[in-house]
CSV table of C-alpha atoms in Angstrom, one decimal:
chain,number,residue,atom,x,y,z
Q,1,UNK,CA,1.7,-6.1,-0.1
Q,2,UNK,CA,3.5,-7.8,2.9
Q,3,UNK,CA,6.6,-7.8,0.7
Q,4,UNK,CA,6.5,-4.0,0.3
Q,5,UNK,CA,6.2,-3.6,4.1
Q,6,UNK,CA,9.0,-6.1,4.8
Q,7,UNK,CA,11.5,-4.4,2.3
Q,8,UNK,CA,10.6,-1.0,3.6
Q,9,UNK,CA,11.4,-2.1,7.2
Q,10,UNK,CA,14.6,-3.9,6.2
Q,11,UNK,CA,15.9,-0.7,4.4
Q,12,UNK,CA,15.0,1.5,7.3
Q,13,UNK,CA,16.8,-0.9,9.8
Q,14,UNK,CA,19.9,-1.0,7.6
Q,15,UNK,CA,20.3,2.7,6.7
Q,16,UNK,CA,17.4,4.8,8.0
Q,17,UNK,CA,17.0,8.1,6.3
Q,18,UNK,CA,20.4,9.6,5.9
Q,19,UNK,CA,21.1,13.1,7.1
Q,20,UNK,CA,22.6,14.0,3.7
Q,21,UNK,CA,19.5,13.0,2.0
Q,22,UNK,CA,17.3,14.9,4.5
Q,23,UNK,CA,19.4,18.1,4.1
Q,24,UNK,CA,19.1,17.8,0.3
Q,25,UNK,CA,15.4,16.9,-0.2
Q,26,UNK,CA,13.8,16.8,3.3
Q,27,UNK,CA,11.5,13.9,4.1
Q,28,UNK,CA,8.0,12.9,2.9
Q,29,UNK,CA,6.6,13.7,6.2
Q,30,UNK,CA,8.0,17.3,6.1
Q,31,UNK,CA,6.5,17.6,2.5
Q,32,UNK,CA,3.1,16.6,3.9
Q,33,UNK,CA,3.6,19.1,6.8
Q,34,UNK,CA,4.1,22.0,4.5
Q,35,UNK,CA,0.8,21.2,2.7
Q,36,UNK,CA,-1.0,20.8,6.0
Q,37,UNK,CA,0.4,24.0,7.4
Q,38,UNK,CA,-0.6,25.9,4.3
Q,39,UNK,CA,-4.2,24.6,4.5
Q,40,UNK,CA,-4.2,25.4,8.3
Q,41,UNK,CA,-3.3,29.0,7.5
Q,42,UNK,CA,-5.7,29.3,4.5
Q,43,UNK,CA,-8.8,27.5,5.9
Q,44,UNK,CA,-8.7,27.6,9.6
Q,45,UNK,CA,-10.6,30.8,10.1
Q,46,UNK,CA,-14.1,32.2,10.2
Q,47,UNK,CA,-17.1,29.8,10.2
Q,48,UNK,CA,-17.6,26.1,9.5
Q,49,UNK,CA,-14.1,25.3,10.8
Q,50,UNK,CA,-15.0,21.6,11.3
Q,51,UNK,CA,-16.1,21.2,7.7
Q,52,UNK,CA,-12.9,23.1,6.5
Q,53,UNK,CA,-10.9,20.6,8.6
Q,54,UNK,CA,-12.7,17.7,6.9
Q,55,UNK,CA,-11.8,19.2,3.5
Q,56,UNK,CA,-8.3,19.5,4.6
Q,57,UNK,CA,-8.2,15.8,5.5
Q,58,UNK,CA,-9.6,14.9,2.1
Q,59,UNK,CA,-7.1,17.0,0.2
Q,60,UNK,CA,-4.0,15.8,2.2
Q,61,UNK,CA,-4.9,12.1,2.1
Q,62,UNK,CA,-5.6,12.3,-1.7
Q,63,UNK,CA,-2.4,14.2,-2.2
Q,64,UNK,CA,-0.6,11.3,-0.6
Q,65,UNK,CA,-2.6,8.4,-2.0
Q,66,UNK,CA,-3.0,9.4,-5.7
Q,67,UNK,CA,0.7,9.7,-6.6
Q,68,UNK,CA,1.5,6.6,-4.5
Q,69,UNK,CA,-1.1,4.6,-6.3
Q,70,UNK,CA,0.1,5.7,-9.8
Q,71,UNK,CA,3.8,4.9,-8.9
Q,72,UNK,CA,2.8,1.4,-7.6
Q,73,UNK,CA,0.7,0.7,-10.7
Q,74,UNK,CA,3.2,1.9,-13.2
Q,75,UNK,CA,6.5,1.0,-11.7
Q,76,UNK,CA,5.5,-2.1,-9.7
Q,77,UNK,CA,5.9,-3.3,-6.1
Q,78,UNK,CA,9.8,-3.2,-5.9
Q,79,UNK,CA,9.9,0.5,-6.6
Q,80,UNK,CA,6.9,0.9,-4.3
Q,81,UNK,CA,8.8,-0.8,-1.5
Q,82,UNK,CA,11.8,1.4,-1.8
Q,83,UNK,CA,9.7,4.5,-1.7
Q,84,UNK,CA,7.8,3.1,1.3
Q,85,UNK,CA,11.2,2.9,3.1
Q,86,UNK,CA,11.3,6.5,4.6
Q,87,UNK,CA,7.7,6.1,6.0
Q,88,UNK,CA,9.0,3.5,8.5
Q,89,UNK,CA,10.7,5.1,11.5
Q,90,UNK,CA,12.2,2.1,13.5
Q,91,UNK,CA,15.8,3.2,13.2
Q,92,UNK,CA,15.0,6.8,14.0
Q,93,UNK,CA,13.0,5.8,17.1
Q,94,UNK,CA,15.8,3.6,18.3
Q,95,UNK,CA,18.4,6.5,17.9
Q,96,UNK,CA,16.2,9.0,19.7
Q,97,UNK,CA,15.7,6.7,22.6
Q,98,UNK,CA,19.3,5.7,22.9
Q,99,UNK,CA,20.1,9.4,23.0
Q,100,UNK,CA,18.2,9.5,26.3
Q,101,UNK,CA,19.4,6.1,27.6
Q,102,UNK,CA,23.1,6.8,27.4
Q,103,UNK,CA,23.3,10.0,29.4
Q,104,UNK,CA,20.7,8.6,31.8
Q,105,UNK,CA,22.8,5.5,32.5
Q,106,UNK,CA,25.8,7.8,33.1
Q,107,UNK,CA,23.9,9.9,35.6
Q,108,UNK,CA,24.0,12.9,33.2
Q,109,UNK,CA,20.5,14.3,34.0
Q,110,UNK,CA,21.1,17.5,32.1
Q,111,UNK,CA,21.9,15.6,28.9
Q,112,UNK,CA,19.0,13.1,29.5
Q,113,UNK,CA,16.5,16.0,30.0
Q,114,UNK,CA,17.7,17.7,26.8
Q,115,UNK,CA,17.2,14.4,24.8
Q,116,UNK,CA,13.9,13.6,26.4
Q,117,UNK,CA,12.6,17.1,25.6
Q,118,UNK,CA,13.2,16.3,21.9
Q,119,UNK,CA,10.7,13.4,22.0
Q,120,UNK,CA,8.0,14.4,24.5
Q,121,UNK,CA,5.7,17.4,25.0
Q,122,UNK,CA,5.7,17.6,28.7
Q,123,UNK,CA,8.0,19.7,30.9
Q,124,UNK,CA,11.1,17.7,31.8
Q,125,UNK,CA,13.3,20.6,33.1
Q,126,UNK,CA,13.1,19.4,36.7
Q,127,UNK,CA,12.6,15.7,35.9
Q,128,UNK,CA,14.5,13.1,37.9
Q,129,UNK,CA,15.7,9.7,36.7
Q,130,UNK,CA,12.4,7.9,37.2
Q,131,UNK,CA,10.4,10.6,35.5
Q,132,UNK,CA,12.8,10.8,32.5
Q,133,UNK,CA,12.7,7.0,32.2
Q,134,UNK,CA,9.0,6.9,32.4
Q,135,UNK,CA,8.5,9.7,29.8
Q,136,UNK,CA,10.9,8.1,27.4
Q,137,UNK,CA,9.4,4.6,27.8
Q,138,UNK,CA,5.9,6.0,27.1
Q,139,UNK,CA,7.2,7.7,23.9
Q,140,UNK,CA,9.0,4.5,22.9
Q,141,UNK,CA,5.9,2.4,23.4
Q,142,UNK,CA,3.5,4.8,21.7
Q,143,UNK,CA,5.8,5.6,18.8
Q,144,UNK,CA,6.6,2.1,18.2
Q,145,UNK,CA,2.9,1.8,17.2
Q,146,UNK,CA,2.6,5.0,15.4
Q,147,UNK,CA,5.9,5.1,13.7
Q,148,UNK,CA,6.7,1.5,13.1
Q,149,UNK,CA,3.9,-1.1,13.4
Q,150,UNK,CA,1.0,1.1,12.1
Q,151,UNK,CA,3.0,2.1,8.9
Q,152,UNK,CA,3.9,-1.6,8.3
Q,153,UNK,CA,0.3,-2.7,8.8
Q,154,UNK,CA,-1.1,-0.2,6.3
Q,155,UNK,CA,1.7,-1.0,3.8
Q,156,UNK,CA,0.8,-4.8,4.2
Q,157,UNK,CA,-2.9,-3.8,3.7
Q,158,UNK,CA,-2.7,-1.2,0.9
Q,159,UNK,CA,0.9,-1.1,-0.3
Q,160,UNK,CA,2.4,2.3,-1.0
Q,161,UNK,CA,-0.9,4.0,-1.1
Q,162,UNK,CA,-1.8,2.5,2.3
Q,163,UNK,CA,1.4,3.6,4.0
Q,164,UNK,CA,1.3,7.0,2.4
Q,165,UNK,CA,-2.3,7.6,3.5
Q,166,UNK,CA,-1.5,6.5,7.0
Q,167,UNK,CA,1.5,8.8,7.4
Q,168,UNK,CA,-0.5,11.8,6.0
Q,169,UNK,CA,-3.2,11.1,8.6
Q,170,UNK,CA,-0.8,10.6,11.4
Q,171,UNK,CA,1.0,13.9,10.5
Q,172,UNK,CA,-2.2,15.8,10.4
Q,173,UNK,CA,-3.1,14.5,13.9
Q,174,UNK,CA,0.3,15.7,15.2
Q,175,UNK,CA,-0.1,19.1,13.6
Q,176,UNK,CA,-3.8,20.0,13.9
Q,177,UNK,CA,-5.3,17.2,16.0
Q,178,UNK,CA,-5.1,19.1,19.3
Q,179,UNK,CA,-7.9,20.2,21.7
Q,180,UNK,CA,-6.9,23.9,21.6
Q,181,UNK,CA,-9.0,26.9,20.8
Q,182,UNK,CA,-7.4,27.0,17.3
Q,183,UNK,CA,-7.7,23.4,16.4
Q,184,UNK,CA,-10.7,22.0,18.5
Q,185,UNK,CA,-13.0,22.1,15.6
Q,186,UNK,CA,-10.7,22.3,12.6
Q,187,UNK,CA,-8.6,19.3,13.6
Q,188,UNK,CA,-11.4,17.1,15.0
Q,189,UNK,CA,-11.9,15.0,11.8
Q,190,UNK,CA,-8.1,14.4,11.6
Q,191,UNK,CA,-7.8,13.3,15.2
Q,192,UNK,CA,-10.8,11.0,15.0
Q,193,UNK,CA,-9.4,9.4,11.7
Q,194,UNK,CA,-6.0,9.0,13.3
Q,195,UNK,CA,-7.7,7.1,16.2
Q,196,UNK,CA,-9.4,4.8,13.7
Q,197,UNK,CA,-6.2,4.3,11.7
Q,198,UNK,CA,-4.4,3.3,14.8
Q,199,UNK,CA,-7.1,1.1,16.3
Q,200,UNK,CA,-5.8,-2.3,15.0
Q,201,UNK,CA,-2.0,-1.4,14.9
Q,202,UNK,CA,-2.0,-0.3,18.6
Q,203,UNK,CA,-3.4,-3.6,19.7
Q,204,UNK,CA,-1.0,-5.5,17.3
Q,205,UNK,CA,1.9,-3.6,18.9
Q,206,UNK,CA,0.8,-4.7,22.4
Q,207,UNK,CA,0.7,-8.3,21.2
Q,208,UNK,CA,4.1,-8.0,19.6
Q,209,UNK,CA,5.6,-6.5,22.8
Q,210,UNK,CA,4.0,-9.4,24.8
Q,211,UNK,CA,5.6,-12.0,22.4
Q,212,UNK,CA,8.9,-10.2,22.6
Q,213,UNK,CA,8.7,-10.2,26.4
Q,214,UNK,CA,9.0,-14.0,26.7
Q,215,UNK,CA,8.1,-15.1,30.2
Q,216,UNK,CA,6.7,-11.6,30.9
Q,217,UNK,CA,4.3,-11.9,28.0
Q,218,UNK,CA,1.2,-12.7,30.0
Q,219,UNK,CA,1.8,-9.9,32.4
Q,220,UNK,CA,2.2,-7.5,29.5
Q,221,UNK,CA,-1.2,-8.6,28.0
Q,222,UNK,CA,-2.8,-8.5,31.4
Q,223,UNK,CA,-1.8,-4.9,32.2
Q,224,UNK,CA,-2.7,-3.7,28.7
Q,225,UNK,CA,-6.1,-5.4,28.8
Q,226,UNK,CA,-6.8,-4.0,32.3
Q,227,UNK,CA,-5.4,-0.5,32.1
Q,228,UNK,CA,-5.5,0.6,28.5
Q,229,UNK,CA,-9.0,2.0,28.8
Q,230,UNK,CA,-8.1,4.4,31.5
Q,231,UNK,CA,-5.5,6.1,29.2
Q,232,UNK,CA,-6.4,9.5,27.7
Q,233,UNK,CA,-5.9,8.0,24.2
Q,234,UNK,CA,-8.1,5.1,22.9
Q,235,UNK,CA,-4.9,3.5,21.4
Q,236,UNK,CA,-1.8,4.6,23.2
Q,237,UNK,CA,-2.7,2.8,26.4
Q,238,UNK,CA,-2.3,-0.6,24.6
Q,239,UNK,CA,1.4,-0.5,23.8
Q,240,UNK,CA,2.2,1.6,26.9
Q,241,UNK,CA,0.3,-0.9,29.1
Q,242,UNK,CA,2.0,-3.8,27.4
Q,243,UNK,CA,5.4,-2.1,28.0
Q,244,UNK,CA,4.6,-1.5,31.6
Q,245,UNK,CA,3.6,-5.1,32.2
Q,246,UNK,CA,6.6,-6.5,30.2
Q,247,UNK,CA,9.1,-4.5,32.3
Q,248,UNK,CA,7.3,-4.8,35.7
Q,249,UNK,CA,7.1,-1.0,36.1
Q,250,UNK,CA,4.5,1.7,36.2
Q,251,UNK,CA,3.9,4.2,33.4
Q,252,UNK,CA,1.8,7.3,32.6
Q,253,UNK,CA,0.6,9.1,35.9
Q,254,UNK,CA,0.7,12.9,36.6
Q,255,UNK,CA,2.8,15.1,34.3
Q,256,UNK,CA,3.4,18.7,33.7
Q,257,UNK,CA,2.6,20.7,30.5
Q,258,UNK,CA,3.7,24.2,30.8
Q,259,UNK,CA,1.9,25.6,33.9
Q,260,UNK,CA,-0.7,22.9,33.9
Q,261,UNK,CA,-0.5,19.5,35.7
Q,262,UNK,CA,-2.3,16.6,34.0
Q,263,UNK,CA,-3.5,14.1,36.5
Q,264,UNK,CA,-3.3,11.1,34.3
Q,265,UNK,CA,-4.0,7.6,35.8
Q,266,UNK,CA,-1.3,5.2,36.2
Q,267,UNK,CA,-0.7,2.1,34.0
Q,268,UNK,CA,0.3,-0.9,36.2
Q,269,UNK,CA,0.2,1.6,39.1
Q,270,UNK,CA,1.2,-0.8,41.9
Q,271,UNK,CA,4.5,-1.5,40.3
Q,272,UNK,CA,7.8,0.6,41.0
Q,273,UNK,CA,8.9,3.5,38.9
Q,274,UNK,CA,11.4,2.7,36.1
Q,275,UNK,CA,15.0,3.5,36.1
Q,276,UNK,CA,17.8,3.9,33.6
Q,277,UNK,CA,18.3,0.2,33.3
Q,278,UNK,CA,14.5,-0.2,32.5
Q,279,UNK,CA,14.8,2.3,29.6
Q,280,UNK,CA,17.6,0.1,28.2
Q,281,UNK,CA,15.5,-3.0,28.7
Q,282,UNK,CA,12.5,-1.2,26.9
Q,283,UNK,CA,14.7,-0.4,23.9
Q,284,UNK,CA,15.8,-3.9,23.6
Q,285,UNK,CA,12.2,-5.1,23.9
Q,286,UNK,CA,11.0,-2.9,21.0
Q,287,UNK,CA,13.9,-4.1,18.9
Q,288,UNK,CA,12.8,-7.7,19.4
Q,289,UNK,CA,9.1,-6.8,18.8
Q,290,UNK,CA,10.2,-5.1,15.5
Q,291,UNK,CA,12.2,-8.1,14.4
Q,292,UNK,CA,9.1,-10.2,15.1
Q,293,UNK,CA,7.0,-7.9,13.0
Q,294,UNK,CA,9.5,-8.2,10.2
Q,295,UNK,CA,9.5,-12.0,10.4
Q,296,UNK,CA,5.7,-12.1,10.2
Q,297,UNK,CA,5.8,-9.9,7.1
Q,298,UNK,CA,8.3,-12.0,5.4
Q,299,UNK,CA,6.3,-15.1,6.2
Q,300,UNK,CA,3.2,-13.3,4.8
Q,301,UNK,CA,5.1,-12.4,1.6
Q,302,UNK,CA,6.2,-15.9,1.1
Q,303,UNK,CA,2.8,-17.5,1.8
């Protein structure tokens, strides 16, 4: 199974998911998204919304796992590895963060704000350089877990069915796992299942960041261990804390969502705010952590 994960990562790193392919057939995540949206429209009404949300989770996960299991059983691990390729997002994550880093380094706040708004949910219309760098680094750290390490982990554990199920769960969480009046009950099972699915990968990501940080590795682990529990998410605080410790900056803290200010606690709060150079350092750090993950997968496949 480690071979499936390793090949998927290599293919993603080399070519990503080409725009021409996306325009023609979309992407597996968008296919799952259409099913989730249809079930949300059809079931998220009336009574027993929590039970209907649980039924949605079962339907979506099975819709992802069963075809993946049949393909792997009938066509073998090499085909499974190729089909797992679009479910790893290392190249896409790197491209989205570089789209922020380049204008930020050039002092183009308008361009950096526009690029940051594509990857975070908070209001960045008035954000300065430290706020933009902080938001982008948090997104980079969290999505390195959700979009790269977690899919690789579940591919290594369960092959194509494992990574397909994980991406279905993660997509459900992003679409219906919100504490809003509409999705508080309906999305509860999806949100809790996503927390469970990311429990190990988030901590693995923190460890990989620490390894990639070299001499700052112990600082990365120290901050993650000390501060992750104060994060609003049971998992995101681990890679974000490791990132903060590795770079010697602070992350999280208060942020604005629409007309609401969320008073989030700081990670590594006594350190300075990040700048444009720290965002570039963070991108390089995640690249090294991803390479380490790939090497570990290759070693696992050869063992």
